[in-house]
Amino acid sequence: AQRVTQPEKLLSVFKGAPVELKCNYSYSGSPELFWYVQYSRQRLQLLLRHISRESIKGFTADLNKGETSFHLKKPFAQEEDSAMYYCALRGNNDMRFGAGTRLTVKP
Amino acid sequence: SQTIHQWPATLVQPVGSPLSLECTVEGTSNPNLYWYRQAAGRGLQLLFYSVGIGQISSEVPQNLSASRPQDRQFILSSKKLLLSDSGFYLCAWSVWGGAPLHFGNGTRLTVT
């Protein structure tokens, strides 16, 4: 079965602190994973994808096939990072999302 | 450039009434199209996806149906709404393959 798990519904950190949003997946094939973000009053949008292996807005995510994880990390959180974050897994033609984590970065 | 339009933005309907939500994509051909429902604490639930005209895959058996009458048009429907159909519905598109999704602004549906 294709499944994405984000264990934390809420995450709160102070500005400048490191942040890690957890994502675990289950998929029998070769996974393709994404992180999407929804800022207040904006559309849900792509943040990054694992095949790009890039850093976007200071965020990185590494696919760990052994642990079936794709955690999102940023060394120094900023207030503008406060948003809803969704981890997603692409199957054959569909895209499955986790329940999401609401990140709040406090000043 | 590609754009996605979803309407209406908000909708209040009585129980038992029909539903039709429309989504159109511009600037691309033969997109994959998706309907999701976003619920607090449950994330994004995939309802339907389509890889071509008339091709609909349903993920969750329920009171809703989807149709794709044209290449870039995707419609979410119901013959009789239930209270449990209330929620935030998102349409999205992607090109074929491992491309990311592009989302519409969503429709807030309240069934009373």
XYZ file of N, CA, C and O in Angstrom:
876
model
N 0.843 -1.195 0.000
C 0.000 0.000 0.000
C 0.879 1.246 0.000
O 1.983 1.256 0.526
N 0.358 2.261 -0.608
C 1.084 3.530 -0.720
C 0.616 4.446 0.398
O -0.567 4.757 0.479
N 1.514 4.871 1.250
C 1.108 5.660 2.407
C 2.183 6.656 2.792
O 3.371 6.384 2.668
N 1.736 7.810 3.287
C 2.634 8.846 3.776
C 2.209 9.209 5.190
O 1.034 9.482 5.425
N 3.153 9.230 6.086
C 2.865 9.530 7.486
C 3.674 10.729 7.947
O 4.902 10.750 7.831
N 2.978 11.716 8.460
C 3.613 12.847 9.106
C 3.163 12.811 10.569
O 2.023 13.141 10.864
N 4.034 12.399 11.448
C 3.599 12.131 12.826
C 3.246 13.365 13.632
O 2.522 13.263 14.620
N 3.750 14.512 13.246
C 3.512 15.734 14.035
C 2.495 16.618 13.322
O 2.716 17.046 12.204
N 1.369 16.883 13.989
C 0.385 17.786 13.407
C 0.798 19.236 13.611
O 0.529 20.100 12.785
N 1.452 19.485 14.747
C 1.873 20.835 15.091
C 3.342 20.814 15.499
O 3.784 19.886 16.188
N 4.070 21.845 15.075
C 5.461 21.980 15.462
C 5.744 23.454 15.676
O 5.439 24.273 14.808
N 6.307 23.771 16.818
C 6.586 25.157 17.133
C 8.050 25.295 17.538
O 8.536 24.538 18.385
N 8.746 26.252 16.923
C 10.144 26.518 17.244
C 10.348 28.019 17.322
O 9.524 28.796 16.821
N 11.457 28.419 17.926
C 11.808 29.825 17.963
C 12.649 30.183 16.747
O 13.372 29.348 16.190
N 12.539 31.430 16.360
C 13.341 31.954 15.248
C 14.817 31.662 15.505
O 15.326 31.874 16.609
N 15.498 31.168 14.459
C 16.908 30.857 14.568
C 17.210 29.438 15.006
O 18.357 28.984 14.909
N 16.207 28.742 15.477
C 16.408 27.357 15.914
C 16.307 26.419 14.710
O 15.670 26.746 13.713
N 16.943 25.243 14.811
C 16.785 24.278 13.722
C 15.382 23.670 13.743
O 14.744 23.585 14.782
N 14.952 23.265 12.573
C 13.626 22.655 12.473
C 13.715 21.406 11.592
O 14.463 21.368 10.624
N 12.968 20.383 12.015
C 12.882 19.149 11.237
C 11.439 18.679 11.214
O 10.840 18.448 12.268
N 10.876 18.574 10.041
C 9.521 18.054 9.877
C 9.638 16.629 9.354
O 10.237 16.392 8.306
N 9.036 15.714 10.086
C 9.218 14.304 9.772
C 8.208 13.779 8.753
O 7.060 14.191 8.729
N 8.706 12.879 7.929
C 7.859 12.227 6.934
C 8.372 10.807 6.736
O 9.558 10.597 6.467
N 7.481 9.852 6.863
C 7.791 8.468 6.559
C 6.825 7.957 5.515
O 5.680 8.400 5.456
N 7.269 7.034 4.711
C 6.433 6.547 3.617
C 6.493 5.025 3.545
O 7.400 4.390 4.066
N 5.501 4.474 2.871
C 5.535 3.058 2.504
C 5.107 2.946 1.052
O 4.087 3.520 0.647
N 5.928 2.253 0.276
C 5.665 2.129 -1.160
C 6.493 0.980 -1.688
O 7.673 0.877 -1.399
N 5.885 0.128 -2.472
C 6.577 -1.068 -2.944
C 7.517 -0.786 -4.103
O 8.451 -1.547 -4.346
N 7.297 0.304 -4.807
C 8.139 0.623 -5.957
C 9.241 1.594 -5.594
O 9.615 1.749 -4.438
N 9.787 2.249 -6.618
C 10.810 3.256 -6.388
C 10.115 4.580 -6.071
O 9.399 5.120 -6.910
N 10.307 5.120 -4.893
C 9.502 6.283 -4.482
C 9.983 7.588 -5.114
O 11.170 7.777 -5.373
N 9.021 8.452 -5.344
C 9.334 9.822 -5.716
C 8.620 10.718 -4.720
O 7.393 10.681 -4.612
N 9.373 11.493 -4.000
C 8.817 12.240 -2.865
C 8.961 13.735 -3.033
O 9.897 14.234 -3.673
N 8.002 14.438 -2.439
C 7.900 15.888 -2.550
C 7.554 16.476 -1.189
O 6.950 15.815 -0.337
N 7.893 17.740 -1.030
C 7.351 18.554 0.053
C 6.603 19.731 -0.568
O 7.139 20.426 -1.443
N 5.355 19.905 -0.091
C 4.534 21.029 -0.509
C 4.316 21.933 0.702
O 4.307 21.476 1.846
N 4.096 23.217 0.425
C 3.891 24.173 1.509
C 2.694 25.054 1.178
O 2.436 25.377 0.007
N 1.949 25.399 2.211
C 0.829 26.328 2.055
C 0.969 27.442 3.076
O 0.776 27.233 4.282
N 1.348 28.623 2.582
C 1.411 29.804 3.431
C 0.005 30.367 3.596
O -0.885 30.087 2.779
N -0.160 31.181 4.613
C -1.483 31.752 4.897
C -2.028 32.488 3.678
O -1.341 33.312 3.078
N -3.257 32.134 3.304
C -3.978 32.782 2.200
C -3.307 32.586 0.846
O -3.514 33.389 -0.072
N -2.500 31.548 0.718
C -1.884 31.260 -0.571
C -2.217 29.830 -0.991
O -2.661 29.017 -0.204
N -1.992 29.567 -2.247
C -2.209 28.228 -2.773
C -1.165 27.259 -2.244
O -0.048 27.639 -1.922
N -1.572 26.006 -2.196
C -0.626 24.939 -1.926
C 0.374 24.897 -3.085
O -0.001 24.912 -4.247
N 1.657 24.854 -2.761
C 2.680 24.920 -3.808
C 3.848 24.000 -3.476
O 4.105 23.682 -2.323
N 4.554 23.622 -4.530
C 5.704 22.753 -4.356
C 6.833 23.502 -3.647
O 7.147 24.639 -3.996
N 7.440 22.842 -2.668
C 8.621 23.400 -2.011
C 9.871 22.757 -2.612
O 10.751 23.447 -3.117
N 9.939 21.432 -2.551
C 11.076 20.757 -3.168
C 10.735 19.294 -3.447
O 9.755 18.758 -2.938
N 11.552 18.678 -4.289
C 11.369 17.281 -4.659
C 12.700 16.558 -4.499
O 13.751 17.168 -4.701
N 12.636 15.291 -4.168
C 13.872 14.618 -3.779
C 14.820 14.436 -4.952
O 16.036 14.457 -4.764
N 14.294 14.300 -6.163
C 15.190 14.038 -7.285
C 16.021 15.272 -7.644
O 17.045 15.165 -8.298
N 15.570 16.445 -7.196
C 16.301 17.663 -7.509
C 17.501 17.854 -6.594
O 18.454 18.536 -6.962
N 17.396 17.295 -5.405
C 18.471 17.391 -4.419
C 18.944 18.842 -4.256
O 20.129 19.153 -4.275
N 17.968 19.736 -4.116
C 18.306 21.154 -4.028
C 17.846 21.709 -2.685
O 17.095 21.081 -1.954
N 18.316 22.909 -2.394
C 17.881 23.622 -1.193
C 16.991 24.770 -1.631
O 17.375 25.583 -2.468
N 15.792 24.803 -1.081
C 14.840 25.852 -1.403
C 14.510 26.606 -0.128
O 14.089 26.004 0.860
N 14.713 27.900 -0.138
C 14.438 28.741 1.037
C 15.166 28.208 2.270
O 14.679 28.328 3.395
N 16.321 27.601 2.046
C 17.104 27.071 3.154
C 16.702 25.683 3.599
O 17.352 25.098 4.467
N 15.631 25.140 3.023
C 15.164 23.796 3.362
C 15.840 22.745 2.494
O 16.075 22.964 1.307
N 16.138 21.611 3.104
C 16.623 20.449 2.381
C 15.870 19.217 2.872
O 15.308 19.219 3.973
N 15.865 18.194 2.046
C 15.254 16.926 2.436
C 16.006 15.808 1.742
O 16.237 15.876 0.537
N 16.386 14.823 2.505
C 17.125 13.682 1.957
C 16.273 12.427 2.037
O 15.689 12.123 3.086
N 16.234 11.717 0.930
C 15.500 10.459 0.895
C 16.357 9.369 1.516
O 17.484 9.124 1.073
N 15.845 8.724 2.547
C 16.529 7.620 3.213
C 15.704 6.362 2.983
O 14.709 6.127 3.669
N 16.124 5.579 1.995
C 15.336 4.394 1.643
C 15.380 3.344 2.735
O 14.432 2.586 2.925
N 16.486 3.284 3.473
C 16.585 2.296 4.543
C 15.577 2.552 5.651
O 14.966 1.628 6.184
N 15.395 3.833 5.971
C 14.442 4.203 7.019
C 13.099 4.618 6.438
O 12.212 5.023 7.195
N 12.975 4.566 5.123
C 11.761 5.023 4.414
C 11.315 6.383 4.941
O 10.166 6.573 5.351
N 12.248 7.320 4.929
C 11.938 8.657 5.439
C 12.358 9.722 4.435
O 13.220 9.499 3.569
N 11.744 10.876 4.588
C 12.046 12.039 3.738
C 11.802 13.281 4.590
O 10.918 14.087 4.334
N 12.606 13.437 5.610
C 12.417 14.524 6.565
C 12.881 15.853 5.980
O 13.910 15.933 5.309
N 12.144 16.899 6.307
C 12.456 18.258 5.834
C 13.210 18.997 6.930
O 12.759 19.026 8.078
N 14.324 19.628 6.558
C 15.167 20.260 7.573
C 15.565 21.669 7.165
O 15.710 21.969 5.966
N 15.742 22.491 8.188
C 16.281 23.823 7.968
C 17.094 24.185 9.210
O 16.602 24.042 10.329
N 18.333 24.621 9.038
C 19.174 24.850 10.218
C 18.757 26.041 11.065
O 18.930 26.009 12.291
N 18.210 27.068 10.431
C 17.841 28.272 11.178
C 16.451 28.746 10.701
O 16.333 29.354 9.636
N 15.447 28.468 11.489
C 14.079 28.802 11.079
C 13.847 30.310 11.108
O 14.391 31.026 11.955
N 13.013 30.768 10.172
C 12.622 32.167 10.100
C 11.109 32.277 10.311
O 10.365 31.331 10.049
N 10.662 33.453 10.754
C 9.231 33.629 11.016
C 8.410 33.387 9.755
O 7.295 32.860 9.828
N 8.953 33.750 8.605
C 8.205 33.573 7.356
C 8.091 32.106 6.932
O 7.407 31.802 5.946
N 8.741 31.210 7.660
C 8.594 29.781 7.389
C 7.315 29.215 7.992
O 6.958 28.060 7.717
N 6.649 29.983 8.815
C 5.398 29.515 9.414
C 4.391 29.201 8.314
O 4.064 30.055 7.482
N 3.921 27.965 8.296
C 3.041 27.512 7.212
C 2.611 26.085 7.511
O 3.050 25.464 8.485
N 1.787 25.554 6.608
C 1.396 24.149 6.648
C 2.266 23.407 5.649
O 2.361 23.824 4.482
N 2.875 22.318 6.075
C 3.787 21.551 5.219
C 3.231 20.152 5.011
O 2.848 19.468 5.959
N 3.225 19.735 3.744
C 2.736 18.397 3.397
C 3.825 17.619 2.690
O 4.456 18.121 1.747
N 4.016 16.399 3.120
C 4.884 15.465 2.427
C 4.022 14.668 1.447
O 2.866 14.345 1.759
N 4.535 14.372 0.266
C 3.742 13.679 -0.745
C 4.574 12.634 -1.459
O 5.779 12.799 -1.646
N 3.890 11.573 -1.865
C 4.525 10.439 -2.538
C 3.809 10.197 -3.855
O 2.589 10.047 -3.877
N 4.569 10.136 -4.929
C 3.960 9.881 -6.236
C 3.994 8.391 -6.536
O 5.035 7.750 -6.449
N 2.808 7.879 -6.926
C 2.715 6.499 -7.368
C 2.755 6.454 -8.877
O 3.494 7.203 -9.515
N 1.933 5.600 -9.497
C 1.932 5.499 -10.954
C 1.484 6.800 -11.612
O 2.171 7.347 -12.461
N 0.313 7.252 -11.234
C -0.179 8.518 -11.783
C -0.801 9.390 -10.721
O -1.296 10.461 -11.027
N -0.814 8.901 -9.496
C -1.456 9.678 -8.446
C -0.407 10.261 -7.506
O 0.770 10.004 -7.632
N -0.851 11.091 -6.613
C 0.013 11.731 -5.618
C -0.691 11.632 -4.273
O -1.791 12.149 -4.108
N -0.032 10.963 -3.319
C -0.620 10.803 -1.988
C 0.065 11.747 -1.017
O 1.280 11.853 -1.013
N -0.751 12.357 -0.179
C -0.236 13.329 0.773
C -0.368 12.824 2.204
O -1.270 12.049 2.524
N 0.533 13.307 3.046
C 0.395 13.074 4.471
C -0.629 14.029 5.069
O -1.208 14.852 4.361
N -0.826 13.908 6.368
C -1.836 14.727 7.048
C -1.385 16.157 7.241
O -2.194 17.022 7.568
N -0.094 16.408 7.055
C 0.405 17.767 7.171
C 0.919 18.108 8.559
O 0.479 17.531 9.557
N 1.872 19.035 8.589
C 2.405 19.570 9.849
C 2.331 21.079 9.793
O 2.833 21.698 8.846
N 1.699 21.656 10.799
C 1.648 23.120 10.872
C 2.856 23.599 11.661
O 2.978 23.312 12.854
N 3.721 24.314 10.975
C 4.923 24.859 11.605
C 4.673 26.303 12.009
O 4.212 27.111 11.195
N 4.988 26.605 13.253
C 4.927 27.977 13.752
C 6.312 28.357 14.233
O 6.895 27.668 15.086
N 6.824 29.451 13.691
C 8.134 29.951 14.112
C 7.888 31.210 14.931
O 7.375 32.211 14.417
N 8.254 31.148 16.190
C 7.983 32.249 17.102
C 9.161 33.212 17.133
O 10.311 32.795 17.039
N 8.870 34.498 17.305
C 9.972 35.494 17.313
C 10.831 35.398 18.556
O 10.434 34.815 19.558
N 2.068 30.797 -20.250
C 2.260 30.032 -19.035
C 0.960 29.309 -18.673
O -0.108 29.654 -19.150
N 1.112 28.278 -17.865
C -0.049 27.474 -17.495
C -0.780 28.077 -16.301
O -0.150 28.602 -15.385
N -2.088 27.996 -16.343
C -2.899 28.463 -15.222
C -4.010 27.463 -14.965
O -4.430 26.740 -15.870
N -4.481 27.445 -13.746
C -5.583 26.575 -13.368
C -6.658 27.422 -12.710
O -6.355 28.279 -11.880
N -7.898 27.203 -13.129
C -9.017 27.949 -12.603
C -9.992 26.984 -11.942
O -10.329 25.940 -12.525
N -10.436 27.345 -10.776
C -11.355 26.495 -10.032
C -12.477 27.383 -9.499
O -12.207 28.423 -8.892
N -13.704 26.970 -9.682
C -14.829 27.762 -9.170
C -16.024 26.899 -8.831
O -16.118 25.767 -9.298
N -16.885 27.381 -7.921
C -16.775 28.677 -7.243
C -15.777 28.619 -6.088
O -15.318 27.542 -5.716
N -15.479 29.743 -5.502
C -14.561 29.776 -4.372
C -15.239 29.284 -3.098
O -14.618 28.629 -2.267
N -16.485 29.630 -2.936
C -17.262 29.148 -1.792
C -18.647 28.742 -2.267
O -19.167 29.290 -3.245
N -19.229 27.805 -1.557
C -20.531 27.290 -1.948
C -21.239 26.758 -0.710
O -20.650 26.001 0.069
N -22.485 27.159 -0.546
C -23.312 26.642 0.536
C -24.515 25.963 -0.099
O -25.254 26.593 -0.864
N -24.682 24.680 0.187
C -25.734 23.895 -0.443
C -26.509 23.112 0.613
O -25.917 22.632 1.582
N -27.807 22.935 0.419
C -28.569 22.115 1.374
C -28.341 20.631 1.133
O -27.990 20.196 0.025
N -28.539 19.862 2.190
C -28.467 18.407 2.079
C -29.439 17.915 1.009
O -30.566 18.403 0.913
N -28.973 16.993 0.196
C -29.838 16.421 -0.833
C -29.788 17.148 -2.162
O -30.331 16.653 -3.159
N -29.135 18.284 -2.210
C -29.041 19.034 -3.467
C -27.872 18.508 -4.302
O -26.957 17.880 -3.774
N -27.875 18.789 -5.604
C -26.754 18.346 -6.449
C -25.562 19.288 -6.330
O -25.677 20.402 -5.824
N -24.431 18.797 -6.822
C -23.183 19.563 -6.763
C -22.459 19.491 -8.097
O -22.439 18.434 -8.746
N -21.878 20.595 -8.481
C -20.985 20.597 -9.639
C -19.890 21.624 -9.402
O -20.154 22.815 -9.337
N -18.669 21.139 -9.260
C -17.500 22.000 -9.136
C -16.668 21.841 -10.395
O -16.444 20.722 -10.854
N -16.202 22.943 -10.916
C -15.493 22.889 -12.185
C -14.052 23.368 -12.057
O -13.737 24.264 -11.270
N -13.200 22.746 -12.850
C -11.784 23.072 -12.859
C -11.311 23.050 -14.299
O -11.607 22.102 -15.040
N -10.603 24.092 -14.705
C -10.043 24.111 -16.058
C -8.581 24.524 -16.009
O -8.173 25.294 -15.144
N -7.830 23.990 -16.936
C -6.408 24.283 -17.029
C -6.138 24.919 -18.381
O -6.695 24.498 -19.391
N -5.292 25.916 -18.389
C -4.909 26.585 -19.633
C -3.401 26.503 -19.834
O -2.642 26.474 -18.872
N -3.005 26.473 -21.094
C -1.584 26.555 -21.399
C -0.844 25.239 -21.443
O 0.387 25.232 -21.521
N -1.571 24.130 -21.400
C -0.923 22.828 -21.494
C -1.889 21.847 -22.138
O -3.097 22.100 -22.178
N -1.371 20.747 -22.613
C -2.215 19.733 -23.243
C -2.070 18.402 -22.526
O -0.997 18.065 -22.036
N -3.182 17.668 -22.507
C -3.209 16.339 -21.916
C -2.615 16.297 -20.507
O -1.761 15.460 -20.202
N -3.050 17.189 -19.643
C -2.521 17.137 -18.274
C -3.139 15.991 -17.488
O -4.233 15.520 -17.814
N -2.440 15.543 -16.467
C -3.082 14.716 -15.442
C -3.882 15.672 -14.553
O -3.403 16.756 -14.210
N -5.087 15.273 -14.186
C -5.940 16.127 -13.373
C -6.363 15.399 -12.102
O -6.537 14.175 -12.118
N -6.525 16.152 -11.046
C -6.762 15.560 -9.726
C -7.814 16.356 -8.968
O -7.883 17.588 -9.067
N -8.611 15.657 -8.164
C -9.469 16.278 -7.157
C -9.041 15.754 -5.789
O -8.937 14.535 -5.577
N -8.811 16.699 -4.869
C -8.486 16.366 -3.490
C -9.495 17.036 -2.563
O -10.071 18.074 -2.889
N -9.648 16.446 -1.382
C -10.399 17.105 -0.321
C -9.429 17.333 0.838
O -8.701 16.421 1.246
N -9.436 18.549 1.328
C -8.542 18.923 2.429
C -9.363 19.073 3.695
O -10.274 19.891 3.756
N -9.065 18.262 4.689
C -9.780 18.310 5.953
C -8.782 18.479 7.082
O -7.692 17.894 7.042
N -9.171 19.261 8.058
C -8.278 19.515 9.196
C -7.912 18.198 9.871
O -8.771 17.388 10.182
N -6.606 18.014 10.073
C -6.141 16.808 10.756
C -6.059 15.581 9.882
O -5.522 14.556 10.311
N -6.576 15.679 8.669
C -6.561 14.500 7.779
C -5.762 14.763 6.522
O -5.633 13.898 5.677
N -5.258 15.956 6.386
C -4.428 16.250 5.234
C -5.219 16.282 3.951
O -6.408 16.605 3.932
N -4.562 15.948 2.879
C -5.166 15.968 1.560
C -5.561 14.549 1.160
O -4.719 13.681 1.034
N -6.820 14.359 0.956
C -7.328 13.054 0.556
C -7.562 13.043 -0.938
O -8.344 13.853 -1.456
N -6.902 12.148 -1.643
C -7.107 12.030 -3.078
C -8.462 11.414 -3.349
O -8.779 10.333 -2.845
N -9.277 12.114 -4.147
C -10.611 11.628 -4.476
C -10.629 10.971 -5.855
O -11.098 9.844 -6.010
N -10.169 11.696 -6.847
C -10.170 11.208 -8.230
C -8.932 11.729 -8.949
O -8.429 12.794 -8.629
N -8.490 10.957 -9.945
C -7.506 11.496 -10.861
C -7.793 10.987 -12.255
O -8.456 9.963 -12.435
N -7.278 11.722 -13.229
C -7.574 11.415 -14.625
C -6.323 11.634 -15.468
O -5.679 12.668 -15.365
N -6.019 10.653 -16.309
C -4.859 10.779 -17.187
C -5.264 11.113 -18.616
O -4.405 11.280 -19.484
N -6.574 11.213 -18.880
C -7.027 11.562 -20.214
C -8.531 11.718 -20.250
O -9.233 11.383 -19.280
N -9.042 12.199 -21.365
C -10.486 12.413 -21.517
C -11.232 11.114 -21.249
O -10.893 10.071 -21.822
N -12.238 11.206 -20.403
C -13.070 10.048 -20.111
C -12.427 9.004 -19.218
O -13.047 7.996 -18.891
N -11.187 9.208 -18.807
C -10.486 8.243 -17.952
C -10.441 8.775 -16.525
O -9.735 9.742 -16.244
N -11.194 8.127 -15.649
C -11.299 8.576 -14.266
C -10.949 7.426 -13.349
O -11.481 6.320 -13.507
N -10.071 7.689 -12.394
C -9.751 6.708 -11.369
C -10.272 7.236 -10.038
O -9.987 8.380 -9.675
N -11.043 6.403 -9.362
C -11.625 6.789 -8.090
C -10.854 6.140 -6.964
O -10.594 4.940 -7.007
N -10.497 6.933 -5.998
C -9.693 6.422 -4.897
C -10.527 6.045 -3.685
O -10.156 5.155 -2.940
N -11.615 6.745 -3.483
C -12.404 6.514 -2.276
C -13.877 6.384 -2.665
O -14.442 7.315 -3.209
N -14.493 5.250 -2.394
C -15.921 5.107 -2.717
C -16.747 6.047 -1.852
O -16.605 6.068 -0.647
N -17.573 6.843 -2.479
C -18.318 7.823 -1.711
C -19.423 8.396 -2.576
O -19.715 7.886 -3.647
N -19.945 9.484 -2.079
C -21.102 10.104 -2.698
C -20.752 10.983 -3.889
O -21.620 11.610 -4.463
N -19.500 11.038 -4.259
C -19.062 11.964 -5.298
C -18.665 11.220 -6.562
O -18.333 10.034 -6.518
N -18.656 11.937 -7.678
C -18.184 11.389 -8.941
C -17.418 12.471 -9.674
O -17.514 13.652 -9.340
N -16.633 12.072 -10.657
C -15.857 13.030 -11.435
C -16.005 12.706 -12.907
O -16.232 11.560 -13.284
N -15.864 13.740 -13.718
C -15.911 13.548 -15.162
C -14.893 14.459 -15.824
O -14.527 15.501 -15.284
N -14.467 14.054 -16.997
C -13.509 14.847 -17.776
C -14.032 14.904 -19.212
O -13.622 14.131 -20.071
N -14.944 15.828 -19.464
C -15.541 15.907 -20.789
C -14.620 16.477 -21.855
O -14.786 16.190 -23.041
N -13.661 17.263 -21.436
C -12.684 17.838 -22.365
C -11.282 17.672 -21.793
O -11.121 17.405 -20.589
N -10.292 17.852 -22.633
C -8.904 17.579 -22.241
C -8.490 18.350 -20.995
O -7.784 17.822 -20.128
N -8.935 19.603 -20.879
C -8.464 20.438 -19.790
C -9.572 20.845 -18.834
O -9.493 21.877 -18.177
N -10.610 20.029 -18.761
C -11.742 20.315 -17.893
C -12.014 19.112 -17.005
O -12.123 17.974 -17.476
N -12.158 19.383 -15.708
C -12.371 18.306 -14.754
C -13.491 18.746 -13.828
O -13.442 19.841 -13.258
N -14.525 17.922 -13.693
C -15.717 18.297 -12.948
C -15.960 17.317 -11.811
O -15.877 16.095 -12.006
N -16.237 17.857 -10.656
C -16.590 17.054 -9.478
C -18.083 17.222 -9.223
O -18.565 18.345 -9.156
N -18.783 16.108 -9.094
C -20.239 16.169 -8.992
C -20.782 15.291 -7.884
O -20.109 14.374 -7.409
N -22.011 15.608 -7.536
C -22.781 14.739 -6.657
C -24.249 14.889 -7.015
O -24.702 15.988 -7.342
N -25.006 13.801 -6.953
C -26.439 13.886 -7.219
C -27.187 14.372 -5.987
O -28.163 15.111 -6.088
N -26.717 13.939 -4.810
C -27.376 14.341 -3.563
C -26.311 14.527 -2.490
O -25.710 13.554 -2.029
N -26.093 15.749 -2.075
C -25.068 16.040 -1.090
C -25.456 15.547 0.302
O -26.623 15.577 0.695
N -24.418 15.110 1.022
C -24.559 14.733 2.422
C -23.841 15.764 3.283
O -22.954 16.483 2.799
N -24.195 15.806 4.551
C -23.498 16.721 5.463
C -21.997 16.452 5.469
O -21.177 17.369 5.538
N -21.640 15.184 5.364
C -20.230 14.789 5.427
C -19.437 15.206 4.187
O -18.220 15.062 4.164
N -20.110 15.722 3.177
C -19.409 16.194 1.985
C -18.818 17.589 2.182
O -18.058 18.070 1.337
N -19.172 18.227 3.282
C -18.600 19.549 3.565
C -17.082 19.447 3.655
O -16.543 18.485 4.207
N -16.418 20.456 3.099
C -14.965 20.445 3.152
C -14.374 21.413 2.152
O -15.095 22.185 1.512
N -13.072 21.336 2.024
C -12.348 22.201 1.104
C -11.828 21.330 -0.022
O -11.067 20.393 0.215
N -12.240 21.635 -1.238
C -11.918 20.805 -2.395
C -10.890 21.510 -3.271
O -11.046 22.670 -3.638
N -9.868 20.752 -3.612
C -8.781 21.297 -4.411
C -8.644 20.533 -5.719
O -8.660 19.303 -5.725
N -8.497 21.273 -6.783
C -8.187 20.697 -8.087
C -6.700 20.929 -8.354
O -6.139 21.957 -7.930
N -6.068 20.002 -9.050
C -4.656 20.147 -9.367
C -4.364 19.500 -10.710
O -5.107 18.638 -11.177
N -3.273 19.918 -11.321
C -2.837 19.316 -12.574
C -1.343 19.073 -12.536
O -0.606 19.678 -11.770
N -0.901 18.152 -13.398
C 0.522 17.938 -13.606
C 0.715 17.426 -15.019
O -0.216 16.918 -15.645
N 1.914 17.569 -15.527
C 2.233 16.925 -16.790
C 2.473 15.445 -16.495
O 2.609 15.040 -15.339
N 2.538 14.645 -17.496
C 2.730 13.205 -17.301
C 4.091 12.935 -16.691
O 5.050 13.633 -16.931
N 4.127 11.890 -15.894
C 5.413 11.503 -15.337
C 5.625 12.077 -13.949
O 4.684 12.398 -13.248
N 6.843 12.206 -13.555
C 7.145 12.598 -12.184
C 7.124 14.084 -11.934
O 7.951 14.604 -11.187
N 6.193 14.763 -12.526
C 6.130 16.209 -12.354
C 5.344 16.567 -11.095
O 4.457 15.824 -10.683
N 5.631 17.688 -10.491
C 4.863 18.095 -9.322
C 3.459 18.561 -9.714
O 3.165 18.792 -10.877
N 2.612 18.697 -8.716
C 1.251 19.168 -8.924
C 1.184 20.686 -8.810
O 1.929 21.305 -8.059
N 0.245 21.256 -9.565
C -0.070 22.674 -9.474
C -1.523 22.782 -9.042
O -2.401 22.231 -9.710
N -1.756 23.491 -7.964
C -3.076 23.511 -7.351
C -3.861 24.764 -7.703
O -3.294 25.846 -7.897
N -5.184 24.605 -7.720
C -6.080 25.730 -7.814
C -6.275 26.374 -6.447
O -5.682 25.937 -5.454
N -7.124 27.380 -6.404
C -7.360 28.092 -5.148
C -8.306 27.358 -4.213
O -8.398 27.693 -3.042
N -9.020 26.384 -4.736
C -9.897 25.586 -3.878
C -11.317 26.117 -3.791
O -11.591 27.289 -4.093
N -12.221 25.234 -3.392
C -13.630 25.576 -3.158
C -14.010 25.139 -1.758
O -13.838 23.969 -1.400
N -14.535 26.082 -0.989
C -15.019 25.751 0.351
C -16.499 25.395 0.242
O -17.330 26.250 -0.077
N -16.826 24.131 0.448
C -18.201 23.654 0.344
C -18.768 23.426 1.739
O -18.181 22.707 2.550
N -19.907 24.040 1.988
C -20.629 23.826 3.249
C -21.995 23.259 2.928
O -22.771 23.876 2.192
N -22.265 22.087 3.449
C -23.565 21.449 3.243
C -24.374 21.646 4.516
O -23.937 21.259 5.612
N -25.544 22.247 4.368
C -26.346 22.593 5.558
C -27.600 21.733 5.661
O -28.028 21.130 4.675
